[in-house]
mmCIF file of C-alpha atoms in Angstrom:
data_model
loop_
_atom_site.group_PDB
_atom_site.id
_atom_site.type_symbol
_atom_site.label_atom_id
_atom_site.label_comp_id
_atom_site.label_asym_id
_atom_site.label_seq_id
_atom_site.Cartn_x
_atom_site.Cartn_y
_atom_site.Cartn_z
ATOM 1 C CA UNK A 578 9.464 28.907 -2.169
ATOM 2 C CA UNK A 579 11.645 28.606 0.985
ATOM 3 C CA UNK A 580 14.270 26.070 1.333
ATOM 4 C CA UNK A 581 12.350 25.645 4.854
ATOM 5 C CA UNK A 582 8.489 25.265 3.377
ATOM 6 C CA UNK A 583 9.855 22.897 1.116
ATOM 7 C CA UNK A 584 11.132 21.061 3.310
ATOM 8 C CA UNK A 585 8.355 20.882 5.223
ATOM 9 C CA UNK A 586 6.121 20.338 2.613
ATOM 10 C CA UNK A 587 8.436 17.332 1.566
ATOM 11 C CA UNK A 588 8.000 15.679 5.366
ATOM 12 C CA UNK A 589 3.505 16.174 5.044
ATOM 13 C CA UNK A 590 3.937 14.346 1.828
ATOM 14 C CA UNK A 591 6.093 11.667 3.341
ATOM 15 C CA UNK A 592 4.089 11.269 6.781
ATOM 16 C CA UNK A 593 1.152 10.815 4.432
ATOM 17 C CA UNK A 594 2.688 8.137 2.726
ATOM 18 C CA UNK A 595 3.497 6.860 5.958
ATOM 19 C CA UNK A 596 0.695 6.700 7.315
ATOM 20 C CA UNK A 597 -1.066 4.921 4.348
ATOM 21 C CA UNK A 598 2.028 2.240 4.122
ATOM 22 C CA UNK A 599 1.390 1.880 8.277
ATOM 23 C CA UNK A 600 -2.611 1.825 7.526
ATOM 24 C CA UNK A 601 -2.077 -0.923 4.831
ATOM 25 C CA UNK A 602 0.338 -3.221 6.692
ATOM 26 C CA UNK A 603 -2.184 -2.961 9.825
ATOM 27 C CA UNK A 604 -5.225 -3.879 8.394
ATOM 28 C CA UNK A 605 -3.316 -6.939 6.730
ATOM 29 C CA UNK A 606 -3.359 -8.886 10.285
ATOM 30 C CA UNK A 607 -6.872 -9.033 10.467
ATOM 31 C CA UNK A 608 -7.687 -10.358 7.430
ATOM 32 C CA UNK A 609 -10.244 -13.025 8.712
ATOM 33 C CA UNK A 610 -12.000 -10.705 10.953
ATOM 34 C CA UNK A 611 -12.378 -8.101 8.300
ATOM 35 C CA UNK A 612 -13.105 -10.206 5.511
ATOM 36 C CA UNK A 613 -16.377 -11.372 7.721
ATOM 37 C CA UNK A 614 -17.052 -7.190 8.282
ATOM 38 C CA UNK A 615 -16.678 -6.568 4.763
ATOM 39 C CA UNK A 616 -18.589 -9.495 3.299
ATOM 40 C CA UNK A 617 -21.627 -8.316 6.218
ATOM 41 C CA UNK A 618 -21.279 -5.226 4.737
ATOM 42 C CA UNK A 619 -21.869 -5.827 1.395
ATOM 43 C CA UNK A 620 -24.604 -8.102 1.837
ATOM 44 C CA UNK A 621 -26.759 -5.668 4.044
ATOM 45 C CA UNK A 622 -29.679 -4.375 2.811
ATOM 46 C CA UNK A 623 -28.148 -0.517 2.795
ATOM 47 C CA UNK A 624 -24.925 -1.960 0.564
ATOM 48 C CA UNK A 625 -26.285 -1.236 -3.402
ATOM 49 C CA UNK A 626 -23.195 -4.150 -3.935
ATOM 50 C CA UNK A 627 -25.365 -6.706 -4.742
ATOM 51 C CA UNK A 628 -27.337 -5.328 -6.938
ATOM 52 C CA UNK A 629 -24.772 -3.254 -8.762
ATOM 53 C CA UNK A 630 -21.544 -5.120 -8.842
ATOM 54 C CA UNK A 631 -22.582 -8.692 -7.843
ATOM 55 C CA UNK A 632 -19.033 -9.914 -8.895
ATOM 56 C CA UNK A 633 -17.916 -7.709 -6.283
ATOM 57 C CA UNK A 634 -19.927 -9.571 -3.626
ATOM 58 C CA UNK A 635 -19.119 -12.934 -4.686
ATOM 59 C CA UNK A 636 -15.432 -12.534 -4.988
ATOM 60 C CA UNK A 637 -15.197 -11.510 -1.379
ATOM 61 C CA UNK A 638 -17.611 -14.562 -0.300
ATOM 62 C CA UNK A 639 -14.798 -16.237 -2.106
ATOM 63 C CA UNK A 640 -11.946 -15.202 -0.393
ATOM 64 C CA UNK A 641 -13.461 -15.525 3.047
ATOM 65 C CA UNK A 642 -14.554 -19.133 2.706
ATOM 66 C CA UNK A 643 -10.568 -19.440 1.471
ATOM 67 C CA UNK A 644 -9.415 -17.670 4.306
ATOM 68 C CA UNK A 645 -11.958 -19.640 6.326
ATOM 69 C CA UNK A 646 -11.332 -22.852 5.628
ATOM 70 C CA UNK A 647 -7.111 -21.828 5.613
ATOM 71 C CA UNK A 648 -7.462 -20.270 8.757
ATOM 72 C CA UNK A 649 -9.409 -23.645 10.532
ATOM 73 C CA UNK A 650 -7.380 -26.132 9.230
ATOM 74 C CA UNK A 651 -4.013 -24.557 7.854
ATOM 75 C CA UNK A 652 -3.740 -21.245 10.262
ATOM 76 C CA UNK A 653 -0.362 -21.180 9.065
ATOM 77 C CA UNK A 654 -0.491 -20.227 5.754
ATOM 78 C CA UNK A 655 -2.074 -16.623 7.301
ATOM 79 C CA UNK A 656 1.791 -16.667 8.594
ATOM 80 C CA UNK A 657 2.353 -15.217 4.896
ATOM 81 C CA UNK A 658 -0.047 -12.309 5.587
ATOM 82 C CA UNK A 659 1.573 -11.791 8.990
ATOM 83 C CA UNK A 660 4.903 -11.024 7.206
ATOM 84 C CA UNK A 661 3.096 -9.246 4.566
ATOM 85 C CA UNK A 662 2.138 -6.784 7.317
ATOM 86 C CA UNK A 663 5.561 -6.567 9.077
ATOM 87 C CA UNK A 664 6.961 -5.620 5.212
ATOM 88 C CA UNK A 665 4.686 -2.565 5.053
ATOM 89 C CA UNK A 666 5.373 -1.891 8.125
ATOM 90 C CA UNK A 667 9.361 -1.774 8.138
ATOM 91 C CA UNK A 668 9.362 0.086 4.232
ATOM 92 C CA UNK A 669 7.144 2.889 6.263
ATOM 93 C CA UNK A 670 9.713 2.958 8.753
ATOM 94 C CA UNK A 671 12.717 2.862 5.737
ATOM 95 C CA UNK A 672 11.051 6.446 5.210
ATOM 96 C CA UNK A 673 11.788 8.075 8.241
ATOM 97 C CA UNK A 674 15.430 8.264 6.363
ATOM 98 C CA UNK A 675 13.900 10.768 3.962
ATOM 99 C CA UNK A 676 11.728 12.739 6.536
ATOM 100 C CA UNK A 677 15.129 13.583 8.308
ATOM 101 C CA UNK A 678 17.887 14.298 5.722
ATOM 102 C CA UNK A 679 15.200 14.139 2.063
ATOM 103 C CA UNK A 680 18.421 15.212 0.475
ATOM 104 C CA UNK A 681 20.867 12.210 1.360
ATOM 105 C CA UNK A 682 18.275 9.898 1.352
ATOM 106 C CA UNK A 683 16.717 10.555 -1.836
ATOM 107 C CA UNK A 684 17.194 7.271 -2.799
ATOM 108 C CA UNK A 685 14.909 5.498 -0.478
ATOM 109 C CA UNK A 686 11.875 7.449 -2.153
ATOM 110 C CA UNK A 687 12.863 6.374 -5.579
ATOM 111 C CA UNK A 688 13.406 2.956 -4.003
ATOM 112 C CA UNK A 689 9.714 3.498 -2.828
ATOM 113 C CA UNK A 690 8.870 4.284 -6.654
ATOM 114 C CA UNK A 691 10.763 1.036 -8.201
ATOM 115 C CA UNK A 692 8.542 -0.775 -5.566
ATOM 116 C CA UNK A 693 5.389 0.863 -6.646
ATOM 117 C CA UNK A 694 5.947 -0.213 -10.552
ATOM 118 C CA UNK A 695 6.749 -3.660 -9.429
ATOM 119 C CA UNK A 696 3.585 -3.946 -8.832
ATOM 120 C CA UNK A 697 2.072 -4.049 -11.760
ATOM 121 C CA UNK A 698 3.849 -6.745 -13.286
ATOM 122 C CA UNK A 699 3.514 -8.542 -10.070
ATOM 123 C CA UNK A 700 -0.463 -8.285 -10.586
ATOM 124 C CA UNK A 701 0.151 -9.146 -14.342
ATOM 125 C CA UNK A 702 2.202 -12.539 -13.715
ATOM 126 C CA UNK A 703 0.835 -13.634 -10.220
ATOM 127 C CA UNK A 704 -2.696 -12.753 -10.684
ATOM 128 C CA UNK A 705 -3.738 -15.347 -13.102
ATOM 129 C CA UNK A 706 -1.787 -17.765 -11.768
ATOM 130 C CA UNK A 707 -3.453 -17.640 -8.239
ATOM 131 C CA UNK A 708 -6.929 -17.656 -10.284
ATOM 132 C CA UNK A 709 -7.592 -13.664 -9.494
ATOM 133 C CA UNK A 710 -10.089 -12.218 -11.546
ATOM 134 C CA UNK A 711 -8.310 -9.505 -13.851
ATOM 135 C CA UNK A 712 -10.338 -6.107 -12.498
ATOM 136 C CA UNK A 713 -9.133 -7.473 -8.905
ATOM 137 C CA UNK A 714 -5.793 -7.380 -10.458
ATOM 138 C CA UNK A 715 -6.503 -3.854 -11.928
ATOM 139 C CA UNK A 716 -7.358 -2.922 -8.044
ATOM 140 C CA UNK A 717 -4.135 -4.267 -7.215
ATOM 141 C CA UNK A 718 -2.519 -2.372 -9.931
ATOM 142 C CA UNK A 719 -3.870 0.855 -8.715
ATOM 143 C CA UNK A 720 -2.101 0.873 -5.390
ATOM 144 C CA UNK A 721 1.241 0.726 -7.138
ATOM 145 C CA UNK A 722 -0.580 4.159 -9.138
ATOM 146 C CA UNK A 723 -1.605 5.712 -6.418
ATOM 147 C CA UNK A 724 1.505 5.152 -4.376
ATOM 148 C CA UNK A 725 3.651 6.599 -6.907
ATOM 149 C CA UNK A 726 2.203 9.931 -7.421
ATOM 150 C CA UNK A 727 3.029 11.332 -3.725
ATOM 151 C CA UNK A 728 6.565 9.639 -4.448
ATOM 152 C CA UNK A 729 7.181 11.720 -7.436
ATOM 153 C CA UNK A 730 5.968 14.628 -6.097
ATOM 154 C CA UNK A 731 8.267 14.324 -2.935
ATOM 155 C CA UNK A 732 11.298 13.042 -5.151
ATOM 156 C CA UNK A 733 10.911 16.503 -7.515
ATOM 157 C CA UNK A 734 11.085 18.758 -4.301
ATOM 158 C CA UNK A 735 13.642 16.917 -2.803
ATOM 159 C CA UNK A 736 15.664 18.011 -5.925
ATOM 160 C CA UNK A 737 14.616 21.314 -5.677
ATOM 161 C CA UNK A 738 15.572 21.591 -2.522
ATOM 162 C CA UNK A 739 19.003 19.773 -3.499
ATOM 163 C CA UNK A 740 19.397 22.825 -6.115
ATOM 164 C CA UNK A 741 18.385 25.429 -4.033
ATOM 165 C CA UNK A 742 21.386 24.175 -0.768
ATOM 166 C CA UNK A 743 24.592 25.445 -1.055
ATOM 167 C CA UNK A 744 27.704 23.014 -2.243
ATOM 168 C CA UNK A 745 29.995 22.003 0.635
ATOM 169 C CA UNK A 746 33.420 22.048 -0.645
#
């Protein structure tokens, strides 16, 4: 392959990632409105949720009241969320170092894959102690998966594509 298609194959794989981390940190400023969607949703007669995975359904009943009653009488706790949001959103823009120069900054994507396997732990510590159930946790846990694939993938053709330039002397 081309020094050129791998580089461009390198930036689809890193606007996707992007786009997900920009995706993710959007939808957490909303939380109250689309905890109400969700839980309408779920408990609508097409939804098989409640008859299938009532857990499912009750957890997110759960969360809304919390968010609820947090956002009527402490709407400043949601401030957490808020920054929550703004985090995804500046890491997505940390990756526009890669898109340009993958090479040289090579070490935001593995920074990008130290982040995704913090994650796990993260669920494994601060999950119980914030009383969420464990396949929650496990849903959690998959993010920091699911992240990390597209990392790898763009970390082994950015040193491919290290291989394959010439050495400046």
């Amino acid at each position: 392959m081309s020094e050129r298609a791998l580089l461009r194959r390198i930036r689809v794989w890193l606007v996707v990632f992007i786009v997900c981390l920009v995706l993710s940190g959007l939808t957490a400023f909303p939380l109250v409105t689309e905890l109400h969607w969700t839980e309408d949703l779920l408990r609508s007669s097409v939804s098989p949720v409640p008859e299938h995975v009532p857990g499912l359904l009750d957890w997110i009943t759960r969360v809304r009241t919390g968010l609820d009653e947090a956002d009527s009488a402490y709407p400043f706790l949601l401030y957490g969320t808020d920054w929550l949001a703004f985090a995804h959103l500046v890491i997505a823009v940390a990756f526009y170092g890669p898109y340009r120069d993958p090479v040289r900054n090579i070490w935001v994507v593995e920074f990008g894959m130290i982040a995704c396997a913090g994650i796990i732990p993260l669920a494994l510590i601060c999950g119980p102690i914030r009383d969420i159930p464990f396949w929650w946790s496990v849903i959690d846990m998959s993010f920091g998966l699911f992240g990390i694939v597209p990392l790898l993938i763009v970390r082994r053709m950015i040193k491919r594509l290290e291989a394959a330039a010439p050495v400046a002397v």
